[in-house]
Amino acid sequence: MLSFINEIDDPIVQRDILDLNRRILLFRQGQLNEESFRSLRLARGVYGQRQPGVQMIRIKVPMGLLTFDQFRAILDVCDEYSTGKYHLTTRQDIQIHHVKLEDSPELWAKLEASKVTLREACGNTVRNVTASPLAGLDPQEPFNVLPWAEALWRFFLRNPVCQEMGRKFKVSFSSSDEDTGLGVMHDLGVLPAVNDAGELGFKLLVAGGLGAQPAPAEVLHEWVPTDELIPITEAILRVFDRDGERAKRQKARFKFLYQTMGRDALLKEIARERAMPSGAFPDVTHAEHIPSSPATVEEIPAPVGHETWRKANVLAQKQEGHFAVGIRVPLGDETTARTRDLLDALAPYTSETIRVTQSQDLLLPDVVEANLPVVHRILRDLGWDALGFQSGVDVTSCPGTDTCNLAISNSTHLSTVLEHTLEEEFPHLMFDRSFNIKISGCMNACGQHSIASFGLHGSSMRREGATMPAMQILVGGGRRANGEWSFGKKILKLPTKHVPAALRTVLIDFEQHQLPHETFADYFLRVGDRYHYNLLQQHVEGTSEDLYVDWGSETAFKPQIGVGECAGVVIDLVSTLLLEAREKLDLGLEAMQEGRWGHAIYHAYAAQIAGAKALLVKEGEKTNTYADILASFDRVFVATGAFSPEAGSFTAQVLSYLGGANTQTFAEAYVQTAQAFLDELDRHTSTAKAS
Ligand code: HEM
Ligand code: SF4
């Protein structure tokens, strides 16, 4: 027994960590192939990184909420197993790098002791559920969405419905109809809504996403009662699991399925799945956020620049007399030592909770007004008082070439250069939250460049026989005055060293021609993309030597794209698939023993499909979606008489769960059918081998 495991009281978590440890050993001994191991470790937050032989660990921070003690636990593992530096992400996770694979189970165990998990931080699962950093505090919000966000992420953690989908699924909660949680770019965006009768509910947006083919989310429901949220989400996930593309990774996100099936068909499928829920759903009750009192209230004279700091970084909460303090973290990168000092100094004056924001910053909620000066002084003395929280000067950037395999040109150094340019030349942007800059190292858009006023993604261009680091410029993304979202339009590609000058040109033009109170997104729509294409032409040319050297580098640029961590690829060996089918069935049998009938049924469902896929792969048949597998199996094996399911067809057999009931009797019968089917598959494959 590994000693660190004893610190964990939850047997399910214990098993998870032991399982990761066991699989690492099997992998090292060559008994587990690389692709299977990769999909397992990704679903446990263990990623590869640009530097070989070490791992990036993604620590899940649901809704970005942390107590100081949880944050300290993260800092401790970061010191012990990583480099003492961490990164706040645009999805409110915390990432640490350069971790040895063998250390990951112990690291995970230490985090779990503080109720922090790695489970389903990556992989084809429901990823970290994010929320507006102001959820529960926002004066504009109709009610606090956090209890539902909490219930939703817990409900889907380890839930069989979403362990091996075709692709990841991202959910966000906004605090108000202003979509403060960026639902527009999520697979599912949840916004609080109150109907005419005064009942609490949610507006649901679906099928948004960024990446190479960005799509804004569309309204699925203007209002559903709060207790429908989790059942509808379960139904959507089941539809995605069954009909979503699995083979072509670049077409596998939910947005592509939605684009093919459309809203009406999705609603019909949801209704069909809703008729057979997996079991009881959590009962969530409405509760408003109540700030806890700080241990100390200490009134001191306001530090120099206090009013400016309040204007640029402090937001009034809906709880009277309480304020949320924004703390800018440039690039989302920080050190453990500085953070520990900060938490220790702030602890007496705060509620000892903190939030990670989608802008890669931190937010300190619940500061009472009398403590604002002392909090300001602490931030200033410890060097955390940069002005302009979530403002025009607060540039968002993915880690890019620093650590990511897929990055093309540098995003982080450029981000720092742009922040300095703005702070010096456009300081008024520190108070402007309607203009923003976001940078990604490649078109995957982890830095959310598509929703920025001025967005950039890494690229390269050939000039005079050599390759130059470049940035694709997108302009005009963001929220318009009427509340609608625009995604940025691709304008042109520039040498990356010309980006600061291009930004200057765009801003000067905007400030000269903007109508009173016109947002940048509205201005862009008025003048059009051709206008910006012409405006930026002056920055395209150039062949000076410096243009061939990327930001932060001293040598000539060499594009070096590694292989991305592909959460979707599992090697399609027939025996591996059959083994996986058995593993799924075992999980189903275990769920039966524990009386989880709905889970047992879903595992048995997935087991049959995995088994059928094994045979189809052997025949070279298409297995892009679960729905394809059902149809192909009937065509290739049932119509030819090789298999004769009692239900008449394999599809009818597998989908019989939809007409079933969530009872022991039905689950027993369904699991038995699955078991008999897998036995028959084994007989079939061994006969085929023998002949
Ligand atoms: C190991 C490094 C990473 C890889 C290989 C990776 C890969 C990807 C890919 C392929 C996409 C496009 C999704 C699609 O269209 O299907 C994407 C989107 C995204 N990623 Fe990453 N990512 C990495 C790190 C990060 C980091 C560090 C962050 C946060 C700072 C992040 C946040 C996001 C966000 C916000 C999106 C856009 C939203 C969406 O459509 O899903 N990713 N990532
Ligand atoms: S945008 Fe590209 S470079 Fe940046 S983290 Fe995502 S995959 Fe890596």
XYZ file of C-alpha atoms and ligand atoms in Angstrom:
742
model
C 0.000 0.000 0.000
C 1.271 3.474 -0.842
C 1.537 5.493 2.365
C 0.156 8.757 0.932
C -3.119 7.050 0.110
C -3.975 6.715 3.803
C -4.535 10.451 4.013
C -7.635 10.096 1.857
C -10.900 9.179 3.502
C -13.058 8.748 0.397
C -12.693 5.169 -0.967
C -13.759 6.235 -4.484
C -10.992 8.824 -4.645
C -8.538 6.328 -3.167
C -9.371 3.854 -5.895
C -8.957 6.487 -8.600
C -5.472 7.377 -7.427
C -4.380 3.775 -6.942
C -5.680 3.046 -10.422
C -3.575 5.854 -11.910
C -0.558 4.533 -10.030
C -1.166 0.975 -11.266
C -1.544 2.108 -14.859
C 1.658 4.159 -14.704
C 3.475 0.982 -13.615
C 1.852 -1.082 -16.378
C 2.765 1.600 -18.891
C 6.380 1.715 -17.722
C 6.557 -2.090 -17.928
C 5.303 -1.924 -21.505
C 2.042 -3.697 -20.668
C -0.214 -0.766 -21.527
C 0.029 0.878 -24.912
C 0.766 4.575 -25.086
C -2.561 5.664 -26.587
C -4.708 3.881 -23.995
C -2.541 5.230 -21.212
C -2.734 8.732 -22.619
C -6.529 8.823 -22.642
C -6.588 7.591 -19.038
C -4.045 10.088 -17.719
C -5.664 13.010 -19.564
C -8.939 12.304 -17.811
C -6.938 12.654 -14.582
C -5.474 16.057 -15.424
C -2.034 14.758 -16.472
C -0.952 16.327 -19.786
C 2.198 16.237 -21.880
C 4.061 19.498 -22.407
C 6.436 20.977 -24.973
C 9.460 19.773 -23.010
C 9.753 15.967 -23.264
C 9.782 13.600 -20.283
C 7.770 15.798 -17.889
C 4.073 16.503 -17.421
C 1.806 19.471 -17.106
C -0.761 18.922 -14.343
C -4.071 20.710 -14.626
C -5.698 21.270 -11.252
C -9.424 21.696 -11.440
C -10.899 24.705 -9.664
C -14.687 24.485 -10.097
C -16.163 27.946 -10.681
C -12.701 29.306 -9.850
C -13.521 29.148 -6.108
C -10.774 28.412 -3.602
C -10.354 28.788 0.106
C -6.982 30.133 1.171
C -6.199 26.681 2.607
C -6.946 24.978 -0.699
C -4.773 27.511 -2.489
C -1.975 26.821 0.011
C -2.295 23.073 -0.663
C -1.837 23.800 -4.379
C 1.198 25.973 -3.634
C 2.671 23.179 -1.500
C 2.427 20.529 -4.231
C 3.739 23.061 -6.705
C 6.857 23.491 -4.552
C 7.257 19.802 -3.860
C 6.727 18.362 -7.350
C 7.003 21.298 -9.752
C 9.098 24.435 -10.042
C 7.438 26.820 -7.598
C 5.633 28.569 -10.453
C 2.010 28.155 -11.467
C -0.297 29.378 -14.215
C -3.910 30.583 -13.899
C -5.889 29.567 -16.978
C -8.748 31.129 -18.918
C -10.924 28.238 -17.728
C -10.255 28.984 -14.065
C -7.909 26.034 -13.599
C -4.403 26.152 -12.167
C -1.611 24.472 -14.107
C 1.805 23.425 -12.942
C 4.580 22.115 -15.131
C 7.655 19.894 -15.193
C 6.100 17.232 -12.941
C 7.443 13.667 -13.102
C 4.817 11.176 -14.207
C 5.576 8.893 -11.255
C 4.864 11.762 -8.837
C 1.388 12.489 -10.167
C -0.566 10.010 -7.943
C 1.078 11.324 -4.776
C 0.560 14.932 -5.858
C -3.102 14.177 -6.518
C -3.511 12.466 -3.137
C -2.085 15.496 -1.344
C -4.518 17.795 -3.131
C -7.481 15.562 -2.353
C -6.729 15.927 1.351
C -7.837 19.553 0.823
C -10.739 18.529 -1.444
C -9.024 19.648 -4.637
C -9.143 17.275 -7.601
C -7.475 16.550 -10.921
C -10.249 14.233 -12.030
C -11.706 15.172 -15.427
C -9.623 18.323 -15.784
C -8.638 17.136 -19.279
C -9.762 14.396 -21.649
C -13.094 13.854 -23.359
C -15.142 14.641 -20.285
C -17.173 17.501 -18.820
C -14.316 19.878 -18.157
C -14.018 22.304 -15.288
C -17.373 24.019 -14.801
C -16.606 27.715 -14.906
C -18.568 30.693 -13.616
C -18.586 34.418 -13.717
C -16.101 35.557 -11.065
C -18.842 37.777 -9.691
C -21.400 34.971 -9.297
C -23.155 35.440 -5.975
C -21.780 38.985 -5.654
C -22.994 40.719 -8.811
C -25.424 43.615 -8.187
C -27.002 42.836 -11.602
C -27.751 39.182 -10.889
C -31.318 37.982 -10.304
C -30.103 35.199 -7.976
C -26.970 33.305 -7.004
C -26.245 30.533 -9.550
C -23.393 28.939 -7.584
C -25.440 26.236 -5.775
C -26.509 24.846 -9.184
C -23.014 25.104 -10.638
C -21.692 23.161 -7.652
C -24.405 20.497 -7.961
C -23.845 20.155 -11.701
C -20.106 19.548 -11.605
C -20.416 17.100 -8.746
C -23.218 15.216 -10.507
C -21.187 14.667 -13.669
C -17.871 13.858 -11.977
C -17.177 10.122 -12.548
C -20.641 9.852 -14.118
C -20.612 7.070 -16.751
C -22.553 9.284 -19.158
C -19.554 11.496 -19.807
C -16.366 9.519 -19.237
C -15.473 8.822 -22.851
C -17.327 11.181 -25.099
C -16.173 11.983 -28.620
C -14.657 15.215 -27.343
C -14.537 17.528 -24.338
C -17.667 19.390 -23.176
C -17.415 22.798 -21.521
C -20.048 24.387 -19.272
C -20.131 27.902 -17.860
C -22.486 29.792 -15.550
C -23.080 33.523 -15.884
C -24.226 35.722 -13.047
C -26.688 37.690 -15.167
C -28.207 38.045 -18.611
C -25.049 39.957 -19.568
C -23.365 36.565 -20.022
C -20.560 37.399 -17.638
C -19.451 33.732 -17.691
C -18.898 33.764 -21.484
C -21.600 31.167 -22.198
C -21.396 32.321 -25.811
C -18.192 30.298 -26.298
C -19.250 27.189 -24.375
C -20.906 23.909 -25.276
C -23.449 24.813 -22.608
C -23.888 28.316 -21.212
C -26.208 28.731 -18.228
C -27.662 32.167 -17.445
C -30.014 32.926 -14.553
C -33.513 33.962 -15.635
C -36.732 34.710 -13.787
C -40.033 34.135 -15.617
C -43.124 36.356 -15.555
C -44.495 34.412 -12.597
C -41.343 35.264 -10.643
C -40.029 31.676 -10.700
C -36.290 31.087 -10.795
C -34.914 29.324 -13.827
C -32.200 29.347 -16.453
C -31.712 30.477 -20.007
C -29.669 27.821 -21.794
C -27.210 28.507 -24.606
C -25.720 25.583 -26.506
C -23.105 24.693 -29.081
C -20.699 27.583 -28.745
C -16.975 27.118 -29.111
C -13.791 28.713 -30.339
C -10.883 26.933 -32.036
C -10.231 27.028 -35.776
C -13.961 27.188 -36.568
C -15.496 29.398 -33.895
C -19.262 29.394 -33.382
C -21.310 31.531 -31.002
C -23.709 29.550 -28.814
C -27.420 29.647 -29.659
C -30.428 29.811 -27.370
C -31.828 26.350 -26.644
C -34.346 27.535 -24.035
C -35.216 31.080 -22.978
C -36.335 29.720 -19.617
C -36.394 26.325 -17.928
C -37.141 25.723 -14.242
C -34.010 25.341 -12.131
C -34.698 21.656 -11.428
C -34.612 20.894 -15.168
C -31.009 22.075 -15.573
C -29.192 18.871 -14.629
C -31.664 16.468 -16.320
C -31.456 18.461 -19.568
C -27.660 18.526 -19.355
C -27.619 14.755 -18.870
C -29.834 14.322 -21.927
C -27.597 16.590 -24.041
C -24.519 14.640 -22.969
C -26.140 11.341 -23.895
C -27.074 12.650 -27.332
C -23.528 13.953 -27.781
C -22.075 10.656 -26.570
C -24.176 8.679 -29.032
C -24.294 10.895 -32.122
C -21.115 12.976 -31.783
C -18.240 12.402 -34.212
C -15.365 10.353 -32.790
C -12.961 9.655 -35.626
C -12.427 13.106 -37.122
C -11.175 15.035 -34.135
C -11.488 18.452 -35.738
C -15.235 17.825 -36.234
C -15.914 16.216 -32.885
C -17.000 19.132 -30.684
C -20.675 19.398 -29.809
C -21.053 22.528 -31.975
C -20.560 20.416 -35.126
C -23.206 17.894 -34.104
C -25.575 20.768 -33.373
C -24.855 22.371 -36.733
C -25.801 19.123 -38.482
C -28.856 18.207 -36.437
C -30.269 21.668 -35.642
C -32.232 22.902 -32.642
C -35.521 21.094 -33.305
C -33.927 17.683 -33.711
C -31.813 18.252 -30.610
C -34.910 19.158 -28.587
C -36.597 15.966 -29.798
C -33.604 13.839 -28.840
C -33.396 15.537 -25.460
C -37.062 14.738 -24.816
C -36.428 11.088 -25.722
C -33.484 10.825 -23.339
C -35.300 12.767 -20.609
C -37.944 10.061 -20.543
C -35.343 7.677 -19.107
C -33.304 9.555 -16.495
C -30.280 7.822 -14.990
C -31.602 8.108 -11.470
C -32.416 10.701 -8.894
C -31.136 14.181 -9.567
C -29.765 16.391 -6.800
C -32.220 18.616 -5.039
C -30.733 22.099 -5.164
C -32.134 24.913 -3.100
C -31.687 28.579 -3.691
C -29.218 30.212 -1.301
C -27.739 33.668 -1.542
C -24.070 34.210 -0.799
C -23.489 35.478 2.740
C -20.056 37.031 3.310
C -18.316 35.846 6.447
C -16.850 38.524 8.675
C -13.113 39.131 8.672
C -11.183 38.425 11.868
C -9.895 42.000 11.905
C -11.187 45.374 10.817
C -8.383 47.910 10.761
C -8.991 51.417 9.570
C -5.840 53.091 8.282
C -5.322 56.294 6.285
C -5.855 55.636 2.574
C -2.583 54.836 0.759
C -1.476 57.163 -2.048
C -3.519 56.518 -5.211
C -6.284 54.757 -3.280
C -9.160 56.325 -5.207
C -7.574 55.445 -8.566
C -7.011 51.872 -7.399
C -10.637 51.613 -6.255
C -11.834 52.862 -9.616
C -9.597 50.497 -11.596
C -9.696 47.338 -9.473
C -12.571 47.300 -6.980
C -16.170 46.296 -7.681
C -19.114 46.892 -5.367
C -20.953 43.694 -4.418
C -24.691 43.318 -4.075
C -24.125 42.694 -0.361
C -24.104 46.213 0.996
C -20.781 47.471 2.317
C -18.851 44.605 0.685
C -16.434 44.800 -2.221
C -14.687 42.420 -4.589
C -11.053 43.335 -5.138
C -9.557 42.460 -8.522
C -5.896 41.431 -8.466
C -4.180 41.525 -11.835
C -1.822 38.612 -12.475
C 0.084 39.371 -15.682
C -0.015 36.306 -17.989
C -1.658 34.387 -15.149
C 1.857 33.392 -14.068
C 2.956 33.592 -10.440
C 5.304 32.079 -7.891
C 4.378 30.128 -4.798
C 6.534 32.235 -2.476
C 4.897 35.513 -3.443
C 1.430 33.996 -3.259
C 1.969 32.471 0.171
C 3.095 35.864 1.497
C 0.026 37.458 -0.023
C -2.435 34.964 1.471
C -0.826 35.192 4.910
C -0.957 38.982 4.885
C -4.547 39.157 3.626
C -5.996 36.414 5.829
C -7.005 38.517 8.866
C -8.786 41.113 6.725
C -10.768 38.867 4.403
C -13.102 35.873 4.301
C -10.072 33.710 3.371
C -11.566 32.799 0.006
C -10.354 33.807 -3.430
C -11.489 33.289 -7.028
C -9.583 32.482 -10.221
C -11.068 34.488 -13.110
C -11.340 33.775 -16.865
C -9.050 36.762 -17.386
C -6.289 34.767 -15.598
C -6.479 37.061 -12.588
C -7.565 36.664 -8.966
C -10.579 38.169 -7.246
C -10.842 38.682 -3.518
C -14.514 38.724 -2.520
C -16.281 40.104 0.548
C -13.870 42.828 1.649
C -15.653 45.216 4.006
C -15.304 48.866 3.083
C -13.340 49.768 6.209
C -10.667 47.208 5.249
C -10.177 48.420 1.674
C -7.258 50.739 2.565
C -5.401 48.042 4.502
C -5.978 45.503 1.708
C -4.711 48.072 -0.796
C -1.605 48.693 1.312
C -0.855 44.955 1.505
C -1.251 44.545 -2.246
C 0.960 47.547 -2.886
C 3.684 46.495 -0.432
C 3.811 42.978 -1.856
C 3.644 44.099 -5.501
C 0.143 42.903 -6.467
C -1.451 46.289 -7.135
C -1.199 46.585 -10.946
C -4.077 48.781 -12.084
C -6.847 47.807 -14.486
C -8.421 44.493 -13.431
C -10.119 42.968 -16.516
C -9.570 46.228 -18.364
C -8.111 47.149 -21.732
C -4.564 46.896 -20.365
C -5.124 43.451 -18.805
C -4.042 41.277 -21.744
C -5.046 37.583 -21.775
C -2.571 35.083 -23.185
C -2.300 31.301 -23.357
C 1.095 29.841 -22.322
C 1.980 29.281 -25.981
C 5.586 28.462 -26.826
C 6.561 28.599 -23.135
C 5.124 25.141 -22.549
C 2.505 24.129 -25.124
C 3.232 21.587 -27.833
C 1.029 23.220 -30.412
C 2.191 26.821 -30.223
C 3.537 28.385 -33.400
C 4.783 31.797 -32.325
C 5.292 33.407 -28.930
C 2.251 34.820 -27.127
C 3.483 35.581 -23.606
C 6.378 37.926 -24.277
C 4.266 39.787 -26.818
C 1.519 40.061 -24.220
C 3.906 41.798 -21.799
C 5.106 44.172 -24.528
C 1.510 45.111 -25.374
C 0.594 45.659 -21.718
C 3.501 48.078 -21.341
C 2.598 49.885 -24.571
C -0.972 50.369 -23.385
C -0.062 51.409 -19.843
C 2.294 54.061 -21.181
C 0.417 55.343 -24.208
C -3.249 54.612 -23.446
C -3.451 54.695 -19.621
C -7.174 55.577 -19.709
C -7.799 51.980 -20.867
C -7.113 50.914 -17.269
C -10.660 52.034 -16.543
C -12.257 50.625 -19.681
C -13.666 47.090 -19.590
C -15.180 47.228 -23.081
C -11.883 47.024 -24.995
C -9.639 44.005 -24.588
C -6.747 42.100 -26.102
C -6.424 38.319 -26.129
C -3.606 36.232 -27.593
C -3.305 32.528 -28.418
C -0.136 30.775 -29.584
C -2.092 28.978 -32.322
C -5.580 28.954 -33.794
C -6.972 26.646 -31.073
C -7.908 29.777 -29.160
C -7.059 28.814 -25.590
C -6.344 32.530 -25.112
C -9.906 33.271 -26.401
C -8.667 35.562 -29.196
C -11.950 35.241 -31.144
C -13.929 37.188 -28.561
C -11.404 40.028 -28.182
C -11.597 43.568 -29.527
C -8.053 42.997 -30.798
C -7.306 39.266 -30.989
C -4.150 37.524 -32.133
C -3.156 33.968 -32.833
C 0.297 32.601 -33.537
C 1.322 31.878 -37.088
C 4.285 32.128 -39.439
C 4.943 33.565 -42.896
C 7.529 33.035 -45.616
C 9.423 36.056 -46.861
C 12.590 36.126 -48.957
C 13.118 32.393 -48.541
C 12.992 32.382 -44.734
C 10.248 31.904 -42.134
C 9.141 34.818 -40.031
C 7.119 34.591 -36.781
C 3.713 36.124 -37.413
C 0.388 36.867 -35.805
C -3.013 36.539 -37.421
C -4.969 39.653 -36.437
C -8.689 39.462 -35.623
C -10.627 42.618 -34.897
C -14.039 43.511 -33.496
C -14.953 40.678 -31.109
C -16.770 41.317 -27.845
C -20.071 42.392 -26.436
C -21.974 45.096 -28.275
C -24.046 47.833 -26.657
C -27.262 45.889 -27.412
C -25.954 42.900 -25.439
C -25.233 40.689 -28.446
C -21.825 39.154 -29.011
C -19.601 39.555 -32.045
C -16.775 37.184 -32.829
C -13.653 38.894 -34.176
C -13.086 38.927 -37.940
C -9.786 37.786 -39.426
C -8.167 40.836 -40.979
C -4.639 39.890 -42.021
C -1.370 38.354 -40.931
C 1.484 40.562 -39.744
C 5.105 40.009 -38.735
C 4.782 39.571 -34.974
C 7.252 42.399 -34.328
C 4.820 44.799 -36.030
C 1.938 44.003 -33.694
C 2.518 46.847 -31.161
C 2.487 49.397 -33.994
C -0.645 47.813 -35.466
C -2.412 48.004 -32.107
C -1.473 51.660 -31.839
C -2.932 52.325 -35.306
C -6.212 50.584 -34.466
C -6.637 52.399 -31.157
C -5.759 55.855 -32.461
C -8.191 55.413 -35.341
C -10.940 54.253 -32.976
C -10.451 57.100 -30.534
C -10.505 59.638 -33.356
C -13.673 58.350 -35.014
C -15.693 56.734 -32.237
C -19.211 58.132 -31.684
C -20.148 59.121 -28.114
C -20.361 55.935 -25.957
C -19.801 53.668 -28.961
C -18.120 50.380 -27.997
C -15.257 49.045 -30.064
C -17.367 46.068 -31.206
C -20.057 48.475 -32.471
C -17.486 50.735 -34.120
C -16.011 47.771 -35.952
C -19.424 46.767 -37.286
C -20.026 50.322 -38.465
C -16.744 50.751 -40.350
C -16.345 47.127 -41.494
C -13.476 44.676 -41.877
C -12.270 46.062 -45.223
C -11.646 49.362 -43.444
C -9.356 47.657 -40.946
C -7.663 45.658 -43.673
C -6.715 48.910 -45.390
C -5.783 50.540 -42.106
C -3.340 47.774 -41.192
C -1.732 47.360 -44.624
C 1.022 49.762 -43.606
C 2.332 47.146 -41.113
C 2.599 44.171 -43.465
C 5.860 44.795 -45.294
C 9.387 44.627 -43.950
C 12.417 42.384 -44.128
C 14.677 43.704 -41.394
C 16.637 41.032 -39.559
C 14.734 41.606 -36.341
C 11.489 40.465 -37.984
C 12.886 36.919 -38.251
C 13.436 36.681 -34.485
C 10.436 35.970 -32.247
C 9.585 37.892 -29.077
C 11.685 36.736 -26.146
C 14.182 34.981 -28.405
C 17.613 35.929 -29.680
C 17.947 33.475 -32.509
C 16.290 33.163 -35.911
C 12.742 31.791 -35.753
C 12.256 28.077 -36.405
C 8.680 26.831 -36.472
C 8.579 23.801 -34.159
C 5.150 22.389 -33.749
C 5.029 19.336 -31.555
C 2.259 16.796 -31.513
C -0.741 17.934 -29.482
C -2.195 15.954 -26.666
C -5.002 14.340 -28.477
C -7.539 13.330 -25.875
C -9.627 11.565 -28.483
C -7.290 8.986 -29.934
C -7.494 5.480 -28.593
C -5.730 2.859 -30.581
C -8.269 0.745 -32.412
C -6.892 -2.687 -31.834
C -9.639 -5.246 -31.711
C -8.377 -6.845 -28.526
C -7.987 -3.493 -26.753
C -11.550 -2.610 -27.645
C -12.905 -5.920 -26.454
C -11.002 -5.510 -23.220
C -12.454 -2.044 -22.789
C -15.944 -3.397 -23.410
C -15.383 -5.897 -20.593
C -14.118 -3.135 -18.298
C -17.276 -1.152 -18.964
C -19.432 -4.165 -18.224
C -17.523 -4.719 -14.967
C -18.307 -1.137 -13.990
C -21.954 -1.878 -14.785
C -21.928 -4.965 -12.551
C -20.341 -2.943 -9.784
C -23.019 -0.264 -10.126
C -25.655 -3.030 -9.867
C -24.179 -4.185 -6.589
C -24.340 -0.646 -5.276
C -27.933 -0.175 -6.415
C -27.083 2.512 -8.976
C -29.465 1.193 -11.628
C -29.167 4.130 -14.045
C -25.365 3.993 -14.006
C -25.413 0.215 -14.501
C -27.615 0.620 -17.565
C -25.376 3.282 -19.072
C -22.213 1.231 -18.532
C -23.893 -1.789 -20.141
C -24.982 0.410 -23.046
C -21.412 1.665 -23.592
C -20.031 -1.885 -23.208
C -22.180 -3.202 -26.053
C -21.161 -0.355 -28.321
C -17.456 -0.792 -27.544
C -17.776 -4.523 -28.267
C -19.588 -3.943 -31.546
C -16.971 -1.388 -32.529
C -14.226 -3.997 -32.117
C -15.789 -6.213 -34.763
C -16.546 -3.336 -37.093
C -12.977 -2.032 -36.894
C -11.802 -5.497 -37.862
C -14.026 -5.339 -40.933
C -12.745 -1.860 -41.807
C -16.206 -0.351 -41.252
C -16.926 3.273 -40.356
C -17.260 3.851 -36.592
C -17.313 7.644 -36.418
C -20.259 7.888 -34.028
C -22.050 5.521 -31.683
C -25.087 5.878 -33.948
C -22.936 4.728 -36.904
C -21.821 1.721 -34.896
C -25.404 0.670 -34.198
C -26.444 0.969 -37.848
C -23.285 -0.648 -39.246
C -23.456 -3.580 -36.870
C -26.998 -4.317 -38.004
C -25.985 -4.094 -41.641
C -22.776 -6.108 -41.425
C -23.562 -8.688 -38.757
C -27.306 -8.859 -38.145
C -28.605 -8.639 -41.718
C -26.117 -11.351 -42.717
C -27.272 -13.661 -39.929
C -23.943 -13.675 -38.050
C -25.749 -12.307 -34.977
C -29.450 -12.664 -34.166
C -30.439 -10.345 -31.329
C -33.704 -11.255 -29.653
C -34.914 -7.669 -30.029
C -34.741 -8.069 -33.815
C -31.846 -5.694 -34.344
C -28.744 -4.637 -32.470
C -30.003 -1.048 -32.477
C -33.275 -2.083 -30.854
C -31.398 -4.160 -28.284
C -29.040 -1.355 -27.271
C -31.570 1.472 -27.359
C -34.171 -0.544 -25.450
C -32.964 1.342 -22.375
C -34.889 4.364 -23.628
C -38.209 2.558 -23.289
C -37.158 0.941 -20.024
C -37.411 1.944 -16.425
C -34.867 2.930 -13.880
C -35.493 -0.148 -11.746
C -33.545 -3.133 -10.518
C -35.561 -5.525 -12.687
C -34.954 -3.602 -15.876
C -31.286 -2.940 -15.091
C -30.690 -6.632 -14.328
C -32.231 -7.713 -17.610
C -30.384 -5.038 -19.593
C -26.998 -5.823 -18.054
C -27.580 -9.539 -18.656
C -28.294 -8.893 -22.332
C -25.060 -6.905 -22.575
C -23.154 -9.703 -20.874
C -24.591 -12.303 -23.239
C -23.706 -10.090 -26.188
C -20.074 -9.730 -25.108
C -19.852 -13.494 -24.563
C -21.119 -14.005 -28.073
C -18.583 -11.513 -29.429
C -15.802 -13.458 -27.709
C -17.033 -16.698 -29.262
C -17.273 -15.000 -32.631
C -13.742 -13.579 -32.508
C -12.188 -16.826 -31.246
C -13.959 -18.820 -33.999
C -12.762 -16.258 -36.533
C -9.192 -16.565 -35.205
C -9.321 -20.371 -35.310
C -10.608 -20.482 -38.868
C -1.416 21.169 -23.376
C -1.834 22.310 -23.814
C -3.154 22.509 -24.523
C -3.661 21.888 -25.619
C -3.026 20.791 -26.408
C -4.947 22.492 -25.900
C -5.750 22.161 -26.966
C -6.867 22.854 -27.325
C -7.597 22.654 -28.537
C -7.252 21.624 -29.599
C -8.624 23.537 -28.546
C -9.651 23.728 -29.639
C -10.866 23.000 -29.250
C -11.695 22.510 -30.387
O -11.991 23.265 -31.318
O -12.118 21.357 -30.331
C -8.571 24.282 -27.327
C -9.486 25.251 -26.950
C -9.418 25.924 -25.760
N -8.534 25.716 -24.735
Fe -6.860 24.579 -24.851
N -5.191 23.430 -24.965
C -4.124 23.472 -24.114
C -3.953 24.307 -23.054
C -4.907 25.206 -22.640
C -4.685 26.176 -21.617
C -3.381 26.377 -20.864
C -5.840 26.870 -21.478
C -6.126 28.028 -20.574
C -5.231 29.037 -20.473
C -6.793 26.337 -22.414
C -8.083 26.808 -22.592
C -8.804 26.621 -23.742
C -9.937 27.430 -24.125
C -10.576 28.551 -23.300
C -10.316 26.997 -25.387
C -11.412 27.603 -26.251
C -12.761 27.176 -25.896
C -13.228 25.973 -26.642
O -13.745 26.086 -27.770
O -13.073 24.891 -26.087
N -6.198 25.322 -23.101
N -7.493 23.843 -26.590
S -3.891 28.243 -28.168
Fe -2.533 26.785 -29.093
S -0.557 27.377 -28.263
Fe -2.038 28.273 -26.912
S -2.314 26.741 -25.277
Fe -3.900 26.405 -26.840
S -3.095 24.804 -28.121
Fe -1.359 25.714 -26.999
